[in-house]
mmCIF file of C-alpha atoms in Angstrom:
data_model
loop_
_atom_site.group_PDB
_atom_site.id
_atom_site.type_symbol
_atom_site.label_atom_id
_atom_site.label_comp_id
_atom_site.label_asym_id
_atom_site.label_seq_id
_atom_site.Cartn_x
_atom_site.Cartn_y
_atom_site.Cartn_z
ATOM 1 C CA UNK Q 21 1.590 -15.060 -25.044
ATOM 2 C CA UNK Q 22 0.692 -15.984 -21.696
ATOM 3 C CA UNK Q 23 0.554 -12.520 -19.957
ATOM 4 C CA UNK Q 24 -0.453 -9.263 -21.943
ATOM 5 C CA UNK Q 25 0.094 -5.333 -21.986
ATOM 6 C CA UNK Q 26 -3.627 -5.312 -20.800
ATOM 7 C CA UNK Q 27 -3.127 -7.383 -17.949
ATOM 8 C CA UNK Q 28 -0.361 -5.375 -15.850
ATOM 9 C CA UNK Q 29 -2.156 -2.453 -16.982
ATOM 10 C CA UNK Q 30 -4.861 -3.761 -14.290
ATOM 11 C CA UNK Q 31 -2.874 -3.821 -11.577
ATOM 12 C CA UNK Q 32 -3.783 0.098 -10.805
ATOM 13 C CA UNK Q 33 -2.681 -0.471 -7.267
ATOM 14 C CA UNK Q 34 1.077 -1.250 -8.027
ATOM 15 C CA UNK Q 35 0.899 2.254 -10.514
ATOM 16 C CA UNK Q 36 -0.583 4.109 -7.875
ATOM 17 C CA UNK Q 37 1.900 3.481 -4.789
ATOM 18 C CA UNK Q 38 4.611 3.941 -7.046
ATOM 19 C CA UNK Q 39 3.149 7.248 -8.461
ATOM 20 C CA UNK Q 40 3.167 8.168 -4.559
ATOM 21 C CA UNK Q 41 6.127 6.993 -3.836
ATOM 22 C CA UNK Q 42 8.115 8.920 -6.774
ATOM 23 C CA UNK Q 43 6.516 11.533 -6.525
ATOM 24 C CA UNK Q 44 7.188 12.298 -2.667
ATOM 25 C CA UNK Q 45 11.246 11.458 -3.173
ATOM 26 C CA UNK Q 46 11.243 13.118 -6.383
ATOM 27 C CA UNK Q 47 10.550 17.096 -4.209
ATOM 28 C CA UNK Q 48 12.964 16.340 -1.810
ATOM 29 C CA UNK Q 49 15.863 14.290 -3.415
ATOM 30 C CA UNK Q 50 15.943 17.148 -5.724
ATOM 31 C CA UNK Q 51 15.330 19.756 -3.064
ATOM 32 C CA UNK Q 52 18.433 17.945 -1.119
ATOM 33 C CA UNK Q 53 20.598 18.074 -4.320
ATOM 34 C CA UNK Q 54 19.847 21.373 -5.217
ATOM 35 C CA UNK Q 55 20.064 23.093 -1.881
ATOM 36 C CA UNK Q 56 23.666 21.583 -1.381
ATOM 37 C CA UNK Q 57 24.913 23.738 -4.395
ATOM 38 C CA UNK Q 58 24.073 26.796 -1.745
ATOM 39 C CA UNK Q 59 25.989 25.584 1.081
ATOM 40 C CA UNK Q 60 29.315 28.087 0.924
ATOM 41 C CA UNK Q 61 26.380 30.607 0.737
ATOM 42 C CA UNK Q 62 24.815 29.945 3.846
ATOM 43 C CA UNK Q 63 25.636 32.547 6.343
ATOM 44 C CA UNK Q 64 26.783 31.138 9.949
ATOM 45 C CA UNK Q 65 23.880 31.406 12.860
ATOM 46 C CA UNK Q 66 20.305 30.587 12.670
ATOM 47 C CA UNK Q 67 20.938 30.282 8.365
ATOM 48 C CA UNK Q 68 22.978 27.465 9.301
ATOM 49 C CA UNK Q 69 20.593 25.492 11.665
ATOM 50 C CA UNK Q 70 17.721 25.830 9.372
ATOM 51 C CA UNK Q 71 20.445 24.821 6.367
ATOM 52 C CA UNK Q 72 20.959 21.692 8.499
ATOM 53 C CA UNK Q 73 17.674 21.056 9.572
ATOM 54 C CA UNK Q 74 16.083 21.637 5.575
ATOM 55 C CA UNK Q 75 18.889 18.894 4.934
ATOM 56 C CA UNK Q 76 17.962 16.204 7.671
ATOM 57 C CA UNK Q 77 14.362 16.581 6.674
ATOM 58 C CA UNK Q 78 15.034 15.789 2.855
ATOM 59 C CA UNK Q 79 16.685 12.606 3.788
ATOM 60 C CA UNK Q 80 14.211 11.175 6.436
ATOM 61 C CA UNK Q 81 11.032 12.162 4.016
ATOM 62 C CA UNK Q 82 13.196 9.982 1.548
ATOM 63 C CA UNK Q 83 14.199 7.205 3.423
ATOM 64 C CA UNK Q 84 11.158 6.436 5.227
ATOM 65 C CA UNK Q 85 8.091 7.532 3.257
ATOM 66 C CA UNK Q 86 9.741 6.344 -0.365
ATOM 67 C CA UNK Q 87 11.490 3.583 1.380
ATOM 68 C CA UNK Q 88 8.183 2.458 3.336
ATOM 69 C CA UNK Q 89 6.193 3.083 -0.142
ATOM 70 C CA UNK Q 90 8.509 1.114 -2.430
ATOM 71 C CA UNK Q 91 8.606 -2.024 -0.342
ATOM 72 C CA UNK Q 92 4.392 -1.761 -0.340
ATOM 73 C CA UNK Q 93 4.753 -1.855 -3.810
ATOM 74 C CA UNK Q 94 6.910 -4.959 -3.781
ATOM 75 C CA UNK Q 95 4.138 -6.609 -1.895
ATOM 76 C CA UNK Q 96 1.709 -6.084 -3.898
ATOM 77 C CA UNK Q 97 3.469 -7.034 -6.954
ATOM 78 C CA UNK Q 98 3.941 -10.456 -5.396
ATOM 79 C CA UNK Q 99 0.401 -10.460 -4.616
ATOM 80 C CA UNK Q 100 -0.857 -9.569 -7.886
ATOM 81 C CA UNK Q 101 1.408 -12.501 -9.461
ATOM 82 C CA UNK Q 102 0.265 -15.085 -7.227
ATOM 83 C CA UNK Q 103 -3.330 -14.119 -7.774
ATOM 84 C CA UNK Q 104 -2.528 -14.113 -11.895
ATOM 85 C CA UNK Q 105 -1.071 -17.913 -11.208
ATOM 86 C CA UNK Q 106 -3.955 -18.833 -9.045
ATOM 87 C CA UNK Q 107 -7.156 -17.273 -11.521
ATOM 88 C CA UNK Q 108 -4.755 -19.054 -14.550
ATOM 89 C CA UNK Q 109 -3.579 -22.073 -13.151
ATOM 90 C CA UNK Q 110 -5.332 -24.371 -15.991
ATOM 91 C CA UNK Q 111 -3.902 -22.337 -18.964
ATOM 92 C CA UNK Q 112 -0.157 -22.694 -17.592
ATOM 93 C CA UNK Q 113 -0.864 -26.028 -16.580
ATOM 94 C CA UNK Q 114 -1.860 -27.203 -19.940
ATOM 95 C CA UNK Q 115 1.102 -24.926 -20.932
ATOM 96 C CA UNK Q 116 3.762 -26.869 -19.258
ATOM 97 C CA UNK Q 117 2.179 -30.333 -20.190
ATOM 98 C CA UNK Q 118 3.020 -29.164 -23.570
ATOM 99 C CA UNK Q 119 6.082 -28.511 -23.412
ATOM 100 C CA UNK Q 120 6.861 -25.425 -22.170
ATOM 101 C CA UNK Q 121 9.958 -24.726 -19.523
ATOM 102 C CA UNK Q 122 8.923 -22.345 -16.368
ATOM 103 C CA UNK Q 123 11.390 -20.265 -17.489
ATOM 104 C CA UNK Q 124 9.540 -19.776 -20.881
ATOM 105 C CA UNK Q 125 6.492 -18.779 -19.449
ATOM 106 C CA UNK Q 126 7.832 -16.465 -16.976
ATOM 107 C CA UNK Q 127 9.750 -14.388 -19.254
ATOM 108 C CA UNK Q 128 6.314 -12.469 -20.010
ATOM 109 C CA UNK Q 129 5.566 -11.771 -16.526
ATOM 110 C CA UNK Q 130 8.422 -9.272 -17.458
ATOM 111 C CA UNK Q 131 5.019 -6.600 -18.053
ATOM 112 C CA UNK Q 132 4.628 -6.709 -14.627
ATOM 113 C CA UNK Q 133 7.077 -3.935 -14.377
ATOM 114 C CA UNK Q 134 5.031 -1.784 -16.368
ATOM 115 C CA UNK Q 135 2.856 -0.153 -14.097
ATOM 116 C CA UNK Q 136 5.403 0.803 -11.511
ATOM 117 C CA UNK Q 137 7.206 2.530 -15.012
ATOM 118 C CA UNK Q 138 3.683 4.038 -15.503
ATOM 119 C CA UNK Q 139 2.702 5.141 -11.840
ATOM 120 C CA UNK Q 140 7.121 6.455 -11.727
ATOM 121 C CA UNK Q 141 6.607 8.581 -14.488
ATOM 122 C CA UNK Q 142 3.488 10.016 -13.694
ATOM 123 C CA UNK Q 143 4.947 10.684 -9.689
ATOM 124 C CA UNK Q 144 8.244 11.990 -11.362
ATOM 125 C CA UNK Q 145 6.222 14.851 -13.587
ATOM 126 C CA UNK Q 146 4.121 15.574 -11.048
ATOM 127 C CA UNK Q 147 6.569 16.297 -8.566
ATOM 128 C CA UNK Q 148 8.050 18.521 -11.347
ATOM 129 C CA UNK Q 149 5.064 20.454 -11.734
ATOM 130 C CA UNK Q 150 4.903 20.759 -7.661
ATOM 131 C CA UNK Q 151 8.175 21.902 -7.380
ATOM 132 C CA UNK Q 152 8.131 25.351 -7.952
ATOM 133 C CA UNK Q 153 5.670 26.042 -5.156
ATOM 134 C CA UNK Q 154 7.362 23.534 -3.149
ATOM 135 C CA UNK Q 155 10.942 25.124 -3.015
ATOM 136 C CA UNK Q 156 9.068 28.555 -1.908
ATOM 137 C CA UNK Q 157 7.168 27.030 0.941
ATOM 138 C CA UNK Q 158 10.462 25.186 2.067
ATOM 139 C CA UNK Q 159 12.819 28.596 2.005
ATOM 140 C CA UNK Q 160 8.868 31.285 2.524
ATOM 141 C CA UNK Q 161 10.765 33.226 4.878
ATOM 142 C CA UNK Q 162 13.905 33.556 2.953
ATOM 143 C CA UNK Q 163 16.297 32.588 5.582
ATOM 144 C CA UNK Q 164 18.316 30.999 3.047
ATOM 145 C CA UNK Q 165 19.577 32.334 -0.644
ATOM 146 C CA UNK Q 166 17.244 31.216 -3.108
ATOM 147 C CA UNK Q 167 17.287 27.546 -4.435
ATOM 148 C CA UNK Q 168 17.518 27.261 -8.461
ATOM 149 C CA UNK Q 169 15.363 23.956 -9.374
ATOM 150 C CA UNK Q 170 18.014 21.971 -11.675
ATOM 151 C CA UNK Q 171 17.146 18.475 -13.600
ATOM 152 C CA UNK Q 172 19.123 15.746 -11.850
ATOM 153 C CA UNK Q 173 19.401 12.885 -14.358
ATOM 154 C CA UNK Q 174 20.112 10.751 -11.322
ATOM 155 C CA UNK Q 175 16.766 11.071 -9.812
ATOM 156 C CA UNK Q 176 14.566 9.626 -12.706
ATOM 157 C CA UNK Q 177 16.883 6.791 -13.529
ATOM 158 C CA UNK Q 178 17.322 5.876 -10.058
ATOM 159 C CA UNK Q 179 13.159 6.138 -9.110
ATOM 160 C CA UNK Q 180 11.702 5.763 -12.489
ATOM 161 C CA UNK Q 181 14.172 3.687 -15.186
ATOM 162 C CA UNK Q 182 15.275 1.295 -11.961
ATOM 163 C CA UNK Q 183 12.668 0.416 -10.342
ATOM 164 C CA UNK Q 184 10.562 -0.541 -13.394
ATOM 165 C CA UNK Q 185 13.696 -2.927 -14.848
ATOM 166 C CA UNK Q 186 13.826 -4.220 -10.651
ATOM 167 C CA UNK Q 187 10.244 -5.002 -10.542
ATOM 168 C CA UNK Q 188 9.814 -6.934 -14.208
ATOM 169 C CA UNK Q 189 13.084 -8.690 -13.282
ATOM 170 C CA UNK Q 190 11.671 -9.543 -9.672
ATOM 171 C CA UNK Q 191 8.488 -10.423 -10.976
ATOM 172 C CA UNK Q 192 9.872 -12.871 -13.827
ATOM 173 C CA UNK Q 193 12.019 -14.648 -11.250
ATOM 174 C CA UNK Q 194 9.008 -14.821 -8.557
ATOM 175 C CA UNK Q 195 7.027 -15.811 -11.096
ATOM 176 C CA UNK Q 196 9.428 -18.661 -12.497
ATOM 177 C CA UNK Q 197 9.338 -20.405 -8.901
ATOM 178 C CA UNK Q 198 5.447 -20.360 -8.562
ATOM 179 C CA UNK Q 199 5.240 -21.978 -11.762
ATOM 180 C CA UNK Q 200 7.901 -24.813 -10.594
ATOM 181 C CA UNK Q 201 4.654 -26.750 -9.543
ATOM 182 C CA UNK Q 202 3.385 -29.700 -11.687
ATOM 183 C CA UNK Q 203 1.794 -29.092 -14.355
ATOM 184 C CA UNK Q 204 -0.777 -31.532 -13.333
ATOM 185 C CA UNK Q 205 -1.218 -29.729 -9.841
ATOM 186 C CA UNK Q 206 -1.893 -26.431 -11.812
ATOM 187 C CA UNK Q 207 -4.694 -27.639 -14.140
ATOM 188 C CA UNK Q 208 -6.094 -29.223 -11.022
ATOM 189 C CA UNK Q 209 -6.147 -25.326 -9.826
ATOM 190 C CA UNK Q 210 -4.330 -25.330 -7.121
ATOM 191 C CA UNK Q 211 -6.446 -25.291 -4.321
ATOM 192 C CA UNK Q 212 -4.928 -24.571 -0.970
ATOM 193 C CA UNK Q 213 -4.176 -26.926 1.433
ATOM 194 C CA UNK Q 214 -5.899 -26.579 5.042
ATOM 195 C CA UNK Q 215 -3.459 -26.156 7.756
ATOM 196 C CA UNK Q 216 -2.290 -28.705 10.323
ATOM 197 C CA UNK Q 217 -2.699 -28.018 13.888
ATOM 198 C CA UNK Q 218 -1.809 -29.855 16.443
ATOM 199 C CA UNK Q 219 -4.009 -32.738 18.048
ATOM 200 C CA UNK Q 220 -4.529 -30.942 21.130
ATOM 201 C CA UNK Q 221 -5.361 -27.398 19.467
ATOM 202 C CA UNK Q 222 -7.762 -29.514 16.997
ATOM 203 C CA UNK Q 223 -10.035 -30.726 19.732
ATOM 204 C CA UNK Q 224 -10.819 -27.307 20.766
ATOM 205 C CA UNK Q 225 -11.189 -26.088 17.361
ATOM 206 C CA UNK Q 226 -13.987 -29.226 17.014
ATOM 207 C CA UNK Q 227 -15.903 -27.466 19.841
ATOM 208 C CA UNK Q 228 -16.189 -24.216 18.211
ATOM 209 C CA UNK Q 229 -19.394 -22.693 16.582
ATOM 210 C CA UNK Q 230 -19.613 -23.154 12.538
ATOM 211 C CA UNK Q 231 -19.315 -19.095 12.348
ATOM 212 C CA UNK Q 232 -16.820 -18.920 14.535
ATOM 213 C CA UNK Q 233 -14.164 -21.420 13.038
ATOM 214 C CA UNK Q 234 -15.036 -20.156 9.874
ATOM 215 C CA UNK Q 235 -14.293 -16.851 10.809
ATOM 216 C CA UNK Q 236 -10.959 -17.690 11.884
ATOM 217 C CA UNK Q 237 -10.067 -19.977 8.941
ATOM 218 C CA UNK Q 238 -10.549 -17.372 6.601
ATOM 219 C CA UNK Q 239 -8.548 -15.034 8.600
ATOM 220 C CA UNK Q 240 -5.514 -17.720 9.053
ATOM 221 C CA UNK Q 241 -6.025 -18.771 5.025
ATOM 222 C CA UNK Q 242 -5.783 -14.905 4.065
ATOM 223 C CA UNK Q 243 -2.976 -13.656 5.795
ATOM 224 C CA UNK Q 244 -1.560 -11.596 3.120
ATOM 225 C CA UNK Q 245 -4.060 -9.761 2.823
ATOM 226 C CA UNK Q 246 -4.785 -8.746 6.640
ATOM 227 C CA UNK Q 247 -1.459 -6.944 5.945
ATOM 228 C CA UNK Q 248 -3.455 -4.674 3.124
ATOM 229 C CA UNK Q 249 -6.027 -3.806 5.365
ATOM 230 C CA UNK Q 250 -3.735 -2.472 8.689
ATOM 231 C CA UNK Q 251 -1.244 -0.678 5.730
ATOM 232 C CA UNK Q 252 -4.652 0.985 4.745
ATOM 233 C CA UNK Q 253 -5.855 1.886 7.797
ATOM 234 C CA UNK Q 254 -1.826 2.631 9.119
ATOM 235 C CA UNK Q 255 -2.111 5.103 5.495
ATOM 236 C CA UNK Q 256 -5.197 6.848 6.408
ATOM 237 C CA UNK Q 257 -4.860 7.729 10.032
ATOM 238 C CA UNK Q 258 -0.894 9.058 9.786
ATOM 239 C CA UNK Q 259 -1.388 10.760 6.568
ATOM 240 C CA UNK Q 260 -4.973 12.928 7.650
ATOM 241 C CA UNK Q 261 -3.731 13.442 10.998
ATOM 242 C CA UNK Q 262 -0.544 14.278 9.837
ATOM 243 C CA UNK Q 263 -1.690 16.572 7.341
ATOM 244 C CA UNK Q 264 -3.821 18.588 10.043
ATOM 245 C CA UNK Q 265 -0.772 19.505 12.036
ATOM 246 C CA UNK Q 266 0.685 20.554 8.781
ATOM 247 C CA UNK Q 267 -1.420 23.491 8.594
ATOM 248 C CA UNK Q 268 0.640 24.930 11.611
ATOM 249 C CA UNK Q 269 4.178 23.414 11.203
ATOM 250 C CA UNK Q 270 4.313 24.059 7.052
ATOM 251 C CA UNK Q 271 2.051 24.299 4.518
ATOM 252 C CA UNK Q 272 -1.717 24.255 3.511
ATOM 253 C CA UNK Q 273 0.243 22.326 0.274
ATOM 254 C CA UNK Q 274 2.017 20.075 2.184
ATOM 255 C CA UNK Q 275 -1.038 19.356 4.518
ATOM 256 C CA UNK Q 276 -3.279 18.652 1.385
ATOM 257 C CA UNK Q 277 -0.567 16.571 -0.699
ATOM 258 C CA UNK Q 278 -0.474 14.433 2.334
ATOM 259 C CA UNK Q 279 -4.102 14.038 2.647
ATOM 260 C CA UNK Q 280 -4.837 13.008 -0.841
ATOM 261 C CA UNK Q 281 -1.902 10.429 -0.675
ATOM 262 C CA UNK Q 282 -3.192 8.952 2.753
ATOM 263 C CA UNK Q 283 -7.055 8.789 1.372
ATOM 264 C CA UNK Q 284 -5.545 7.019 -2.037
ATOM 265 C CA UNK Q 285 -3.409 4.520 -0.704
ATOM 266 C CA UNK Q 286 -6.350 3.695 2.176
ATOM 267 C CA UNK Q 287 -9.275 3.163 -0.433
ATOM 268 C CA UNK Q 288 -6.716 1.198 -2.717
ATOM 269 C CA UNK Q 289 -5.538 -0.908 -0.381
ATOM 270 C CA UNK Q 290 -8.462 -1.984 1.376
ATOM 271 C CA UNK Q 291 -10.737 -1.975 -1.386
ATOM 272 C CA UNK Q 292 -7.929 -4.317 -2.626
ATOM 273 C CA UNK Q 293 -7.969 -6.189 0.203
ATOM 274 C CA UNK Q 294 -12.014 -6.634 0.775
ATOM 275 C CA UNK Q 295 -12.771 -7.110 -3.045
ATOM 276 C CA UNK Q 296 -10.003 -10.109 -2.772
ATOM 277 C CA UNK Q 297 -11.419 -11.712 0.170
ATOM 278 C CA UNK Q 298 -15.038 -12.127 -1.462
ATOM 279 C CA UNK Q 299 -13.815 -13.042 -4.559
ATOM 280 C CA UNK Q 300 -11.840 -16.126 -3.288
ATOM 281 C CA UNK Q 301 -14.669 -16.932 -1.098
ATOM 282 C CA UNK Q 302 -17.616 -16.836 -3.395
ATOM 283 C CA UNK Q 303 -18.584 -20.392 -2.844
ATOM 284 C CA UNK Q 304 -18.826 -20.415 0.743
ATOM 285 C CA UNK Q 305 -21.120 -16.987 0.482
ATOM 286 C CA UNK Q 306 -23.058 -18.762 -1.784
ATOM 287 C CA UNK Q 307 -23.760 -21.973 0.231
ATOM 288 C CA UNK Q 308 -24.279 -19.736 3.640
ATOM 289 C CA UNK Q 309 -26.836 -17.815 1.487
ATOM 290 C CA UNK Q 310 -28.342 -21.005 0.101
ATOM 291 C CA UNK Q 311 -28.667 -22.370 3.776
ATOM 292 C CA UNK Q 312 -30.367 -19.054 4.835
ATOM 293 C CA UNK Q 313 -28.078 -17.012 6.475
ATOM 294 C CA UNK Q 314 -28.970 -13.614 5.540
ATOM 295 C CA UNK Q 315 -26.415 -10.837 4.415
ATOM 296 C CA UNK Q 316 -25.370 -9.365 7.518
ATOM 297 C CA UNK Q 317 -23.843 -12.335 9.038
ATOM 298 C CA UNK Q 318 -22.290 -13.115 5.675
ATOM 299 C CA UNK Q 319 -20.539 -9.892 5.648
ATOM 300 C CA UNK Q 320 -19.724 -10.613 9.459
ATOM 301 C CA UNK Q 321 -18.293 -14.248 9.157
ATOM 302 C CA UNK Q 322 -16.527 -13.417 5.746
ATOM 303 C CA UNK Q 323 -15.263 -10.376 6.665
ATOM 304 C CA UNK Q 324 -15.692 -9.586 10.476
ATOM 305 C CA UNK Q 325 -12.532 -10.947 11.429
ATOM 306 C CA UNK Q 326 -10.653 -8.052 9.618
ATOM 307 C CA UNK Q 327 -12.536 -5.441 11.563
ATOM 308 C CA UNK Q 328 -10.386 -5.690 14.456
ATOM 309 C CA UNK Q 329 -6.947 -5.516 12.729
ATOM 310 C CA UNK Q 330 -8.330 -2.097 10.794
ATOM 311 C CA UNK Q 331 -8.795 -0.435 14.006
ATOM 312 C CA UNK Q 332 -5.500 -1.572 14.766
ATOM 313 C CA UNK Q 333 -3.506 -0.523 11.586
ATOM 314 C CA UNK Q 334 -5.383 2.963 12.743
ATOM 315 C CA UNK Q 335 -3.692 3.226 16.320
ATOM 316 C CA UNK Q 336 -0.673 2.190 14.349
ATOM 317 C CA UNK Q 337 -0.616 4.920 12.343
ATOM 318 C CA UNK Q 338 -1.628 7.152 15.258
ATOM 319 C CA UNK Q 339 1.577 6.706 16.978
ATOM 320 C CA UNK Q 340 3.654 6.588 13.882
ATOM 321 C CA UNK Q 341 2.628 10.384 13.036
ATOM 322 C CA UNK Q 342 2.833 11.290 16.599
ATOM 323 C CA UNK Q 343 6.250 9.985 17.085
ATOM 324 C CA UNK Q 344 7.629 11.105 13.623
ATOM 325 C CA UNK Q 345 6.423 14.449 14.132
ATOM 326 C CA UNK Q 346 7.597 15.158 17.795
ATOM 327 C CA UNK Q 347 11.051 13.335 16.498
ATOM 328 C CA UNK Q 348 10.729 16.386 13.935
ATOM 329 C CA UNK Q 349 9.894 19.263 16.048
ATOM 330 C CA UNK Q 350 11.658 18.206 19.232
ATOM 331 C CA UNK Q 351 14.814 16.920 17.185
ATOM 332 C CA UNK Q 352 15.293 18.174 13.433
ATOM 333 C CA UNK Q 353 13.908 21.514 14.003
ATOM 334 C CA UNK Q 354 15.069 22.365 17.922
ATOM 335 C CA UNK Q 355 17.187 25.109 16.741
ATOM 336 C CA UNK Q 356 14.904 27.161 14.843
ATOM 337 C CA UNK Q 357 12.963 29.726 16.006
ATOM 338 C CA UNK Q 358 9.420 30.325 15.365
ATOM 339 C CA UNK Q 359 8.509 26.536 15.155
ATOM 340 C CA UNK Q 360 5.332 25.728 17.066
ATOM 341 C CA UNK Q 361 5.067 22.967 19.304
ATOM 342 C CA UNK Q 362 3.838 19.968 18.098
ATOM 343 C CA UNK Q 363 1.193 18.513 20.764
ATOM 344 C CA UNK Q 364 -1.501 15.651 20.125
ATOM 345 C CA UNK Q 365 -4.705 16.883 18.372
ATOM 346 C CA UNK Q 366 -7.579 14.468 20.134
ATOM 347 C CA UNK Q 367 -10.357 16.599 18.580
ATOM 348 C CA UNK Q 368 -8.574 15.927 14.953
ATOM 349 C CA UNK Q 369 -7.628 12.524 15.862
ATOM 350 C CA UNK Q 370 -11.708 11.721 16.627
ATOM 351 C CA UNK Q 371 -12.517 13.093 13.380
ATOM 352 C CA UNK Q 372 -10.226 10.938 11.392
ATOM 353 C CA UNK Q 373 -11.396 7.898 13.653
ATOM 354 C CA UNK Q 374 -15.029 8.913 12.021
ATOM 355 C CA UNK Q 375 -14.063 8.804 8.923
ATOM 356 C CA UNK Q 376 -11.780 6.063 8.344
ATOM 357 C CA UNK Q 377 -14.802 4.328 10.268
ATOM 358 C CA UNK Q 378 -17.153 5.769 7.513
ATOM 359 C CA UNK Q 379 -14.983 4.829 4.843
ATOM 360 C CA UNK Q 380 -14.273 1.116 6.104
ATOM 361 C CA UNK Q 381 -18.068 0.270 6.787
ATOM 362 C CA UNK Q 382 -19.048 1.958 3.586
ATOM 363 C CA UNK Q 383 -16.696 -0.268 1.594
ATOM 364 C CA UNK Q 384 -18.082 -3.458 3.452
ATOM 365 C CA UNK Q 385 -21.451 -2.455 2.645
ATOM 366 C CA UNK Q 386 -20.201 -1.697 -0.968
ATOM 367 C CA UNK Q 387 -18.797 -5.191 -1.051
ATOM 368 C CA UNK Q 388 -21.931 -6.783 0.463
ATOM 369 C CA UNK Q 389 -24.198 -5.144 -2.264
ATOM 370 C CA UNK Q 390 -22.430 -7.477 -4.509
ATOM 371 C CA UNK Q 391 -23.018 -10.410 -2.479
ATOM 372 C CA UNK Q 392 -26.699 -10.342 -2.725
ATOM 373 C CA UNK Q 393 -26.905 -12.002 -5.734
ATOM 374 C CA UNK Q 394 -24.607 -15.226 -5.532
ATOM 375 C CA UNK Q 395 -27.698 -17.204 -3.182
ATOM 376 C CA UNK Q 396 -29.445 -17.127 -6.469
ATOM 377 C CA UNK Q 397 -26.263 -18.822 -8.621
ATOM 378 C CA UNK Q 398 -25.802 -22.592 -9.045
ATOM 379 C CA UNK Q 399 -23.291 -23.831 -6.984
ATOM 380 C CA UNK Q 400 -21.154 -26.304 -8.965
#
């Protein structure tokens, strides 16, 4: 057996962006089926533009949250099978010198699908047990006839029986052409190859300080996961700014539900992303150590040049929230009355800026606690 239950049990981080995921188009796929079974009811006036609007707002929450949410999960199911491959590159080498067809030992990776299953189910009767209070806050000033909460078969096979098959049948094939390698090259482990650059572009790279090239090697070599750390940041400043400004335009729910999503995804993600990058760079940490650089310019070299794109992922996600919720107010909702105007919180959006900052420094020192020890390990 070369991959076990245990083993995609792990991989918490696919579970918990498809929990998030489910459970956000879970409310309002079923919200959006069930309120069409009132529309000969709806009476013609301002009924009917907040029937419309209700409608619109179903299908953009599903489209581009879930739809943004599932393909983050299909990233970091590739992710988490090329780091599986790379950590146990000698035991599928030595598989394949004996015998054993790529095909053959992907078929297991099949488990892979397992926590998205897992993290769907748990979204999908969540969302269930949110519903109730959801509907109300949707229809709380009973401008429509009330919406009955019916069980859609159609909405847990589609986000929850689906997706799981997708994702073990993605992950076998991805699996089966990172294993097309030779079986030689694998029990060698695999070691990435340095870039190429240019002749010209090399002789200025020669010039540069030892910190600084190494710096930017590590940023070029892990470019995967730069993407982890601007989703996180991109998570955390949309969803807690986002959630402020839901306070006026919906719901102390909503505003909360959207706040503990944004803070999970951002800790996941870049705790994801930071633990990776000292993992796969434990040797160099421990030779800088053993040469006597001391821990702050470890953590800076290592892990400095992702600093800058966090910030960034946070502007990102600044002018997503913005932009998505003037498109909202301004567009989706123009016909209601009573809707407050949506304007840019910079007191709220300072606030979040501390935190995220807290949060992102906090996990680098977290990280660099753990560094400590390697100077004191015997390099191989």
């Amino acid at each position: 057996m070369v991959i076990g239950i245990r083993d995609a049990i792990r991989r918490v981080s696919i579970a918990i962006v498809a929990d998030c995921a489910v459970l956000v188009c879970t409310m309002f796929w079923n919200f959006y089926l069930d309120i069409q079974q009132i529309a000969d009811q709806v009476q013609p006036g301002k009924p009917t533009a907040f029937y419309t609007a209700q409608v619109a707002t179903a299908k953009v929450v599903c489209l581009l949250s879930g739809g943004c949410l599932f393909a983050t999960a299909v990233v970091l199911l590739v992710f988490e099978i090329r780091r599986y491959v790379d950590s146990r590159s000698r035991e599928l080498g030595i598989l394949k010198a004996l015998g054993y067809s790529s095909l053959y030992i992907a078929r297991y990776f099949w488990v892979f699908g397992l926590p998205v299953l897992v993290g769907g189910g748990i979204g999908y009767l969540g969302a269930w047990g949110l519903m109730p209070w959801f509907y109300q806050l949707q229809n709380k000033n009973q401008i429509l006839p009330e919406i009955g909460i019916y069980l859609h078969v159609v909405v847990p096979v589609c986000l929850v029986v689906v997706p799981a098959v997708g994702f073990g049948a993605l992950a076998v094939a991805f699996a089966g052409l990172t294993l097309r390698k030779p079986a030689l090259s694998l029990m060698r482990g695999g070691a990435p190859k340095l870039p190429k650059y240019p002749k010209r572009r090399r002789n200025v790279r020669r010039s540069c300080p030892f910190l600084t090239e190494l710096r930017r090697h590590t940023l070029r070599s892990r470019k995967l996961l730069a993407f982890f750390v601007c989703f996180g940041s991109f998570c955390f400043s949309a969803m807690t700014q986002m959630s402020t400004s839901m306070l006026d335009l919906s719901s102390a729910m909503m505003g909360g539900m959207m706040l503990m999503i944004g803070w999970v995804l951002a800790t996941t993600s870049l705790y994801l992303a930071i633990s990776t990058i000292v993992r796969g760079n434990r040797q160099t940490i421990r030779m800088m150590r053993i040469l006597g650089y001391p821990e702050a310019v470890c953590i800076h070299t290592i892990l400095g040049g992702y600093r800058p794109l966090a910030y960034l992922g946070f502007l990102m996600g600044t002018i997503y929230q913005y932009a998505l919720l003037r498109i909202m107010v301004d567009v989706v909702f123009r016909e209601i009355d009573g809707v407050p105007t949506y304007t840019f919180d910079v007191p709220v959006c300072l606030v979040s800026l501390m935190c995220f900052g807290a949060l992102y420094e906090g996990l680098l020192y977290g990280i660099a606690r753990h560094m400590q020890p390697l100077a004191t390990e015997i390099v191989p």
